[in-house]
Each structure stands twice: as structure tokens, then as C-alpha cells.
Coordinates of C-alpha atoms and ligand atoms in Angstrom, one line a residue:
X1 CA 11.4 6.2 -96.4
X2 CA 10.1 6.7 -92.9
X3 CA 8.3 9.9 -91.9
X4 CA 11.0 10.6 -89.3
X5 CA 13.6 10.2 -92.1
X6 CA 11.8 12.6 -94.3
X7 CA 11.7 15.1 -91.5
X8 CA 15.4 14.7 -90.7
X9 CA 16.3 15.0 -94.4
X10 CA 14.3 18.3 -94.7
X11 CA 16.8 19.9 -92.2
X12 CA 14.2 22.2 -90.7
X13 CA 12.3 23.0 -93.9
X14 CA 8.5 22.5 -93.4
X15 CA 7.2 19.7 -95.6
X16 CA 3.8 19.4 -97.3
X17 CA 1.5 16.4 -96.9
X18 CA -2.1 15.5 -97.1
X19 CA -4.7 12.9 -96.3
X20 CA -7.1 11.3 -98.7
X21 CA -10.3 9.2 -98.2
X22 CA -10.9 6.1 -100.2
X23 CA -13.8 6.4 -102.7
X24 CA -17.2 5.0 -101.9
X25 CA -17.5 1.4 -102.9
X26 CA -18.1 1.1 -106.7
X27 CA -16.6 4.5 -107.6
X28 CA -13.4 4.8 -109.6
X29 CA -9.9 5.3 -108.2
X30 CA -9.5 7.8 -111.0
X31 CA -11.4 10.3 -108.8
X32 CA -8.7 10.0 -106.3
X33 CA -6.0 10.5 -108.9
X34 CA -7.8 13.6 -110.2
X35 CA -7.6 15.1 -106.7
X36 CA -4.0 14.0 -106.1
X37 CA -2.6 15.2 -109.4
X38 CA -2.8 18.9 -108.7
X39 CA -1.1 18.5 -105.3
X40 CA 2.0 16.6 -106.6
X41 CA 3.8 19.8 -107.7
X42 CA 4.2 20.6 -104.0
X43 CA 6.3 17.4 -103.5
X44 CA 4.6 15.7 -100.7
X45 CA 7.0 13.1 -99.3
X46 CA 4.0 11.1 -98.0
X47 CA 0.3 10.8 -98.4
X48 CA -2.1 9.4 -95.7
X49 CA -5.0 7.2 -96.7
X50 CA -7.8 6.8 -94.1
X51 CA -9.7 3.7 -93.1
X52 CA -13.4 3.9 -92.4
X53 CA -15.2 2.1 -89.7
X54 CA -17.7 -0.6 -90.8
X55 CA -21.3 0.4 -90.7
X56 CA -24.7 -1.2 -90.9
X57 CA -26.8 -1.1 -94.1
X58 CA -30.3 -2.3 -94.5
X59 CA -31.0 -4.3 -97.6
X60 CA -34.6 -4.6 -98.8
X61 CA -35.3 -8.3 -99.5
X62 CA -38.9 -8.6 -100.6
X63 CA -40.1 -6.0 -98.1
X64 CA -38.0 -7.4 -95.3
X65 CA -35.0 -5.4 -94.2
X66 CA -31.8 -7.4 -93.9
X67 CA -29.2 -5.7 -91.6
X68 CA -25.7 -6.2 -92.9
X69 CA -22.3 -4.9 -91.7
X70 CA -20.2 -3.4 -94.5
X71 CA -17.4 -1.0 -95.2
X72 CA -18.5 1.8 -97.5
X73 CA -15.0 2.9 -98.3
X74 CA -12.8 -0.2 -98.6
X75 CA -9.4 -0.4 -100.2
X76 CA -7.0 1.5 -98.0
X77 CA -4.0 -0.7 -98.5
X78 CA -4.7 -1.2 -102.2
X79 CA -4.9 2.6 -102.6
X80 CA -1.6 3.0 -100.7
X81 CA 0.1 0.6 -103.0
X82 CA -1.3 2.2 -106.2
X83 CA -0.5 5.7 -105.2
X84 CA 3.0 4.7 -104.1
X85 CA 3.6 3.0 -107.4
X86 CA 2.0 5.8 -109.6
X87 CA 3.5 8.9 -107.9
X88 CA 6.6 7.4 -106.2
X89 CA 5.7 8.8 -102.8
X90 CA 5.4 7.1 -99.5
X91 CA 1.9 6.3 -98.5
X92 CA 0.6 5.8 -95.0
X93 CA -2.4 3.5 -94.3
X94 CA -4.5 4.3 -91.3
X95 CA -4.7 1.1 -89.3
X96 CA -7.7 0.9 -86.9
X97 CA -8.5 -1.1 -83.7
X98 CA -12.2 -0.9 -84.4
X99 CA -13.5 -3.4 -86.9
X100 CA -10.4 -5.6 -87.0
X101 CA -9.3 -8.6 -85.0
X102 CA -5.6 -8.7 -84.0
X103 CA -5.3 -11.5 -86.6
X104 CA -6.7 -9.3 -89.4
X105 CA -4.4 -6.5 -88.3
X106 CA -1.4 -8.8 -88.5
X107 CA -2.5 -9.9 -92.0
X108 CA -2.9 -6.3 -93.1
X109 CA 0.5 -5.3 -91.7
X110 CA 2.2 -8.2 -93.5
X111 CA 0.5 -7.0 -96.7
X112 CA 1.9 -3.5 -96.0
X113 CA 5.4 -4.9 -95.4
X114 CA 5.4 -6.9 -98.7
X115 CA 4.2 -3.8 -100.5
X116 CA 7.1 -1.8 -99.3
X117 CA 5.0 0.5 -97.1
X118 CA 7.2 1.8 -94.3
X119 CA 4.9 3.9 -92.2
X120 CA 1.5 3.2 -90.6
X121 CA -0.8 5.4 -88.5
X122 CA -2.1 3.5 -85.5
X123 CA -5.5 4.6 -84.5
X124 CA -8.4 3.4 -82.3
X125 CA -11.1 4.5 -84.7
X126 CA -14.3 6.2 -83.7
X127 CA -17.4 4.6 -82.4
X128 CA -19.7 3.1 -85.1
X129 CA -22.6 5.3 -86.1
X130 CA -25.0 3.2 -84.1
X131 CA -22.9 3.3 -81.0
X132 CA -22.7 6.0 -78.3
X133 CA -19.3 4.8 -77.2
X134 CA -16.5 3.0 -78.9
X135 CA -17.0 -0.8 -78.5
X136 CA -13.9 -2.8 -79.1
X137 CA -14.2 -5.5 -81.8
X138 CA -14.2 -9.1 -80.4
X139 CA -10.6 -10.2 -80.7
X140 CA -9.4 -6.6 -81.5
X141 CA -7.7 -3.9 -79.6
X142 CA -9.4 -1.4 -77.2
X143 CA -6.8 1.4 -77.4
X144 CA -4.4 2.6 -80.1
X145 CA -1.6 2.0 -77.6
X146 CA -2.3 -1.8 -77.9
X147 CA -2.1 -1.5 -81.6
X148 CA 1.2 0.3 -81.3
X149 CA 2.5 -2.6 -79.2
X150 CA 1.4 -5.1 -81.9
X151 CA 3.2 -3.2 -84.6
X152 CA 6.3 -2.6 -82.5
X153 CA 6.4 -6.4 -81.7
X154 CA 6.0 -7.3 -85.4
X155 CA 9.0 -5.1 -86.1
X156 CA 10.9 -7.3 -83.8
X157 CA 9.7 -10.5 -85.4
X158 CA 7.2 -11.2 -82.7
X159 CA 4.0 -12.3 -84.4
X160 CA 0.8 -12.9 -82.5
X161 CA 1.4 -16.5 -81.8
X162 CA 5.1 -17.0 -82.4
X163 CA 8.4 -15.3 -82.5
X164 CA 10.0 -15.8 -85.9
X165 CA 13.7 -15.3 -86.2
X166 CA 14.2 -13.6 -89.5
X167 CA 16.3 -10.9 -91.1
X168 CA 13.2 -9.8 -93.1
X169 CA 11.3 -8.1 -90.2
X170 CA 9.1 -5.1 -90.9
X171 CA 10.4 -1.8 -89.6
X172 CA 7.3 0.3 -89.6
X173 CA 7.6 3.9 -88.5
X174 CA 4.5 4.4 -86.3
X175 CA 2.3 7.6 -86.3
X176 CA -0.4 8.2 -83.6
X177 CA -3.1 10.8 -83.2
X178 CA -2.9 13.8 -80.8
X179 CA -5.5 16.3 -79.8
X180 CA -4.6 19.9 -79.1
X181 CA -8.2 20.5 -77.7
X182 CA -8.2 17.0 -76.1
X183 CA -9.9 13.8 -77.3
X184 CA -13.6 14.0 -76.8
X185 CA -13.7 11.2 -74.3
X186 CA -10.7 12.3 -72.3
X187 CA -11.7 13.8 -68.9
X188 CA -8.9 16.4 -69.2
X189 CA -6.1 17.5 -71.6
X190 CA -3.6 16.3 -69.0
X191 CA -5.0 12.8 -68.9
X192 CA -5.2 12.7 -72.6
X193 CA -1.5 13.7 -72.7
X194 CA -0.7 10.9 -70.3
X195 CA -2.1 8.4 -72.7
X196 CA -0.4 10.1 -75.7
X197 CA 2.9 9.8 -73.9
X198 CA 2.1 6.1 -73.3
X199 CA 1.7 5.6 -77.0
X200 CA 5.1 7.1 -77.6
X201 CA 6.8 5.1 -74.8
X202 CA 5.3 1.9 -76.4
X203 CA 6.8 2.7 -79.8
X204 CA 5.1 5.5 -81.7
X205 CA 7.6 7.6 -83.7
X206 CA 5.6 10.7 -84.5
X207 CA 2.2 12.4 -83.8
X208 CA -0.3 14.0 -86.2
X209 CA -2.8 16.3 -84.6
X210 CA -6.5 16.6 -85.0
X211 CA -7.6 19.7 -86.9
X212 CA -7.6 23.0 -85.0
X213 CA -8.4 26.6 -86.2
X214 CA -6.5 28.6 -83.5
X215 CA -2.8 28.1 -83.7
X216 CA -2.3 29.1 -80.1
X217 CA -4.1 25.8 -79.2
X218 CA -1.4 23.9 -81.2
X219 CA 1.4 25.9 -79.7
X220 CA 0.1 25.3 -76.1
X221 CA -0.4 21.6 -76.9
X222 CA 3.2 21.2 -78.1
X223 CA 4.5 23.0 -75.1
X224 CA 2.5 20.8 -72.8
X225 CA 3.5 17.6 -74.6
X226 CA 7.2 18.6 -74.4
X227 CA 6.8 19.4 -70.7
X228 CA 5.3 15.9 -70.3
X229 CA 8.4 14.4 -71.8
X230 CA 7.1 13.7 -75.3
X231 CA 10.0 14.4 -77.7
X232 CA 8.8 12.9 -81.0
X233 CA 7.8 15.2 -84.0
X234 CA 4.3 16.7 -83.7
X235 CA 2.7 17.4 -87.1
X236 CA -0.2 19.8 -87.2
X237 CA -3.3 18.8 -89.1
X238 CA -5.1 21.6 -91.0
X239 CA -8.5 21.6 -92.5
X240 CA -9.9 24.5 -94.5
X241 CA -13.5 25.4 -93.8
X242 CA -15.5 25.0 -97.0
X243 CA -19.2 25.3 -96.3
X244 CA -21.3 27.2 -93.8
X245 CA -22.5 24.0 -92.2
X246 CA -19.0 23.3 -91.0
X247 CA -19.7 25.8 -88.2
X248 CA -21.9 23.2 -86.6
X249 CA -20.5 20.0 -88.1
X250 CA -16.8 20.3 -87.2
X251 CA -17.4 21.1 -83.5
X252 CA -20.0 18.3 -83.3
X253 CA -17.9 15.6 -85.0
X254 CA -14.4 16.6 -83.8
X255 CA -15.2 18.4 -80.6
X256 CA -13.1 21.4 -81.5
X257 CA -13.8 25.0 -80.9
X258 CA -13.8 27.6 -83.7
X259 CA -12.4 31.1 -83.0
X260 CA -15.1 33.8 -82.8
X261 CA -13.4 35.8 -85.6
X262 CA -13.8 32.9 -87.9
X263 CA -17.4 32.2 -86.9
X264 CA -18.3 35.9 -87.4
X265 CA -16.6 36.0 -90.8
X266 CA -18.3 32.8 -92.0
X267 CA -21.7 34.1 -90.8
X268 CA -21.2 37.2 -93.0
X269 CA -20.6 35.1 -96.1
X270 CA -23.4 35.3 -98.6
X271 CA -22.9 31.8 -100.0
X272 CA -20.6 28.8 -99.8
X273 CA -18.3 30.1 -102.5
X274 CA -17.4 33.0 -100.2
X275 CA -17.1 30.5 -97.3
X276 CA -14.7 28.4 -99.3
X277 CA -12.5 31.5 -100.1
X278 CA -12.5 32.5 -96.5
X279 CA -11.5 29.0 -95.4
X280 CA -8.6 29.1 -97.8
X281 CA -7.4 32.5 -96.5
X282 CA -7.8 31.3 -92.9
X283 CA -5.8 28.1 -93.6
X284 CA -3.1 30.1 -95.4
X285 CA -2.7 32.4 -92.4
X286 CA -2.6 29.5 -90.1
X287 CA -0.1 27.6 -92.3
X288 CA 2.2 30.6 -92.7
X289 CA 2.4 31.1 -88.9
X290 CA 2.9 27.4 -88.2
X291 CA 5.6 27.3 -90.9
X292 CA 7.4 30.3 -89.4
X293 CA 7.2 28.6 -86.0
X294 CA 9.2 25.7 -87.6
X295 CA 6.7 22.8 -87.7
X296 CA 8.2 19.8 -89.4
X297 CA 5.2 19.1 -91.8
X298 CA 1.9 20.8 -92.6
X299 CA -0.6 18.0 -93.0
X300 CA -3.9 18.9 -94.8
X301 CA -7.2 17.1 -94.4
X302 CA -8.4 17.1 -98.0
X303 CA -11.7 15.3 -97.3
X304 CA -11.7 14.1 -100.9
X305 CA -11.4 17.6 -102.5
X306 CA -8.0 19.1 -103.5
X307 CA -8.8 22.4 -105.2
X308 CA -8.7 24.4 -101.9
X309 CA -5.6 22.6 -100.6
X310 CA -3.9 23.4 -103.9
X311 CA -4.6 27.1 -103.4
X312 CA -3.3 27.0 -99.9
X313 CA -0.2 25.1 -100.8
X314 CA 0.5 27.6 -103.7
X315 CA 0.5 30.4 -101.2
X316 CA 2.5 28.6 -98.5
X317 CA 5.1 26.4 -100.2
Ligands
FAD401 C1 -4.5 12.4 -87.6 C2 -5.8 11.6 -87.3 C3 -6.2 10.6 -88.3 C4 -7.3 9.9 -88.1 N1 -7.7 8.9 -89.0 C5 -8.8 8.2 -88.8 C6 -9.1 7.2 -89.7 O1 -8.5 7.0 -90.8 N2 -10.3 6.4 -89.5 C7 -11.0 6.6 -88.3 O2 -12.0 5.9 -88.1 N3 -10.7 7.5 -87.4 C8 -9.6 8.3 -87.6 N4 -9.2 9.3 -86.7 C9 -10.1 9.5 -85.6 C10 -9.7 8.6 -84.3 O3 -9.8 7.2 -84.7 C11 -10.6 9.0 -83.2 O4 -10.4 10.3 -82.8 C12 -10.7 8.0 -82.1 O5 -11.9 8.3 -81.3 C13 -9.5 8.0 -81.1 O6 -8.4 7.4 -81.7 P1 -7.0 7.4 -81.0 O7 -6.1 6.6 -81.9 O8 -6.6 8.8 -80.7 O9 -7.3 6.6 -79.7 P2 -6.6 6.3 -78.3 O10 -5.2 6.8 -78.3 O11 -6.8 4.9 -78.0 O12 -7.4 7.2 -77.3 C14 -8.8 7.1 -77.2 C15 -9.3 7.7 -75.9 O13 -8.9 6.8 -74.8 C16 -8.1 7.4 -73.9 N5 -7.1 6.4 -73.6 C17 -6.1 6.0 -74.3 N6 -5.4 5.0 -73.7 C18 -6.1 4.7 -72.6 C19 -6.0 3.8 -71.5 N7 -5.1 2.8 -71.5 N8 -6.9 3.8 -70.5 C20 -7.9 4.7 -70.5 N9 -8.1 5.7 -71.4 C21 -7.2 5.6 -72.5 C22 -7.5 8.7 -74.6 O14 -7.3 9.7 -73.7 C23 -8.7 9.0 -75.5 O15 -9.7 9.8 -74.8 C24 -8.1 10.1 -86.9 C25 -7.7 11.1 -86.0 C26 -6.6 11.8 -86.2 C27 -6.2 12.9 -85.2

């Protein structure tokens, strides 16, 4: 089922969902299952699977370093298929502009269609580690909005090089990213919202937000989005703080602010066990308030660990 259909079917009840990251190349998919298993009792209607940008690795060949481009966490579509099959839930692959030509994207989307995947998240992807700014891949898209157009066209039988009249078109429900504290490259929140609205006008059906730790930022964002004419569901993304280092890491990577109360409380923690507990309590409080405000889904960034998400879900659902 599509995300929008799950939301409609829930008739105002807040749904639980989460995002997982493919294992590092060579590791077992069982690790993922071990993390997913404890979360299934909360009946997620869908699970997101991220896609990682390619990166350079240096291989030592007799003292000479060979620079190779590789993907450290491959397998997004395969994982989507296996989870869908194993748990009977909808799975949502994250489809990126970066690292993929339009042809490769078409191929990937056709795979998804054959596998019965009905939703995709259309994302630009971040800059590669070596880049200061995002550089579009040769033959690929520059903005997520262009990817939305490709998916939207495919849904109408319009492939890259031909229009195919068929009654077996894909009908992907398209998710896109939104940023309550604005995207790091956007000159202002208003400009960012303009481009977000464009993604929706071009065919996106729902929005999932970047993580935030102050609900007021989310409420203000939704208000501004609605005022700008964006009417699709907006799903908040929640990440529990788990280690002290997150105080620096999360603002640096995601360009988000942390509330002073949270910073003060983390600083008082004696060790990461206490930080983890604090992160759980903070996320529970955030989730309960968001649920009370009637958000359609609470979407958790698991970052490969589910024990804290399980505790949060137990308290909220
Ligand atoms: C829910 C969620 C899931 C994510 N999952 C992944 C993942 O699996 N893998 C991954 O690598 N990254 C992921 N990301 C990160 C995301 O790829 C980055 O934040 C990326 O930098 C921007 O992606 P986007 O789709 O929002 O880009 P876009 O919508 O293309 O926006 C990028 C920037 O360009 C601006 N912009 C947009 N259109 C135009 C235009 N036409 N002209 C000028 N400026 C424009 C926007 O304001 C913004 O500043 C995720 C983010 C979120 C919120």
C-alpha cells in the first residue's frame, strides 16, 4: 500500500515507522533483522531503507595506493525486497540523484516496480565526503525535484527515451525531504520552502522531515508549509540522542540546533549510558507531544540500533 493510503486508513491515529541503514558490505543481513524484530510489535506499516553515497577508498597495491569509487553500504533495493517478504510490511527505498545516472535510476525503479514496491523517497543525496558542495553525477539529476519528475513520468509510462503505452505502469507514491530548520545550503527557510513546494507540485505525495529536537520548530515549519500552499502529509523525523558526541556531531552533519535544556542535561550525564537514557526520555516527550498534535506518522531514525527506538515506541504507542 502507499504511504498516503496507510495514513488515510489510520483515520487520524498516529502510525509508527522507522528508517534503517543497509549493513556495511560483507556483513550479514541478519544484523538488520535482529534490529527490526523487536520493532515489529508496534506494527509499522512501512520501513524506510537508506541509500548511501559512493565514496573513494584507497587500496594498497604493492605500496601504491589505488583510488577506487565504491559504495560501502550497497543493497538498498534487495533489503527492501527481503524485509517486505519476511515481515509483510511496505518498504521504501531511498532513491538518490547523487551517484546515479538517469538510466541507472530508471533501471532501479523498474526493479522496484517488479518487486511490488509502491513507495519511493526521492532525494538528492549529500555531497560526497571529498566534496565541499554536491556535484551532480554525469548523466544524473541535480535536484530531487528532477528525480520526482522522472518517477512521476514513469508512473505515466513515460520512460527516458520512449513513451510506452501499457496498462502495467508503476504507480509509485513519492516521498521527499523537508527541513524544519532549513536545508544547510538554502539561503533562507522561505526559499527552501519554495523548492519544497515545487517538489510537491511536480508530483511528491508526502514529506518526511529532517530530525529536530524542539517540536516548536516542527510546528512552525508545518504552519509555514501550509501557508505556502503545501497540503500533503508532513511526517516528523525523530532521532534519540545516544552519545555525548552527538552534541557536536548532529549540528555539524545535519545543521540543526539543539535546545539548551537538552544540551545542559547531556553535559551533566556521567557516561553514555546516562546520555542514552536521557535521549530516550527526550524522544518520548517529543513523540507524545507530536502525537497529541495529530501528526500522521512518527518516523524514527534508527541509525542501525533499535533498542532505544523500542523503548520509545513502548512508551508512545
Ligand atoms: C527524511 C530524509 C531521508 C534522507 N535519506 C537519505 C539517504 O538515504 N541517503 C542520503 O545520501 N541522504 C539522505 N538524506 C539527506 C539528503 O539527501 C540531503 O539533505 C541532501 O543534501 C538534500 O536532499 P534533498 O532531497 O532535500 O534535495 P533538494 O530538494 O534537491 O534540495 C537541495 C538544496 O537545493 C535547493 N533547491 C532545490 N531545488 C532547487 C532549484 N531548482 N534551484 C536552486 N536550489 C534548489 C534546496 O532549497 C536545498 O537547499 C535524507 C534526508 C531526509 C530529510
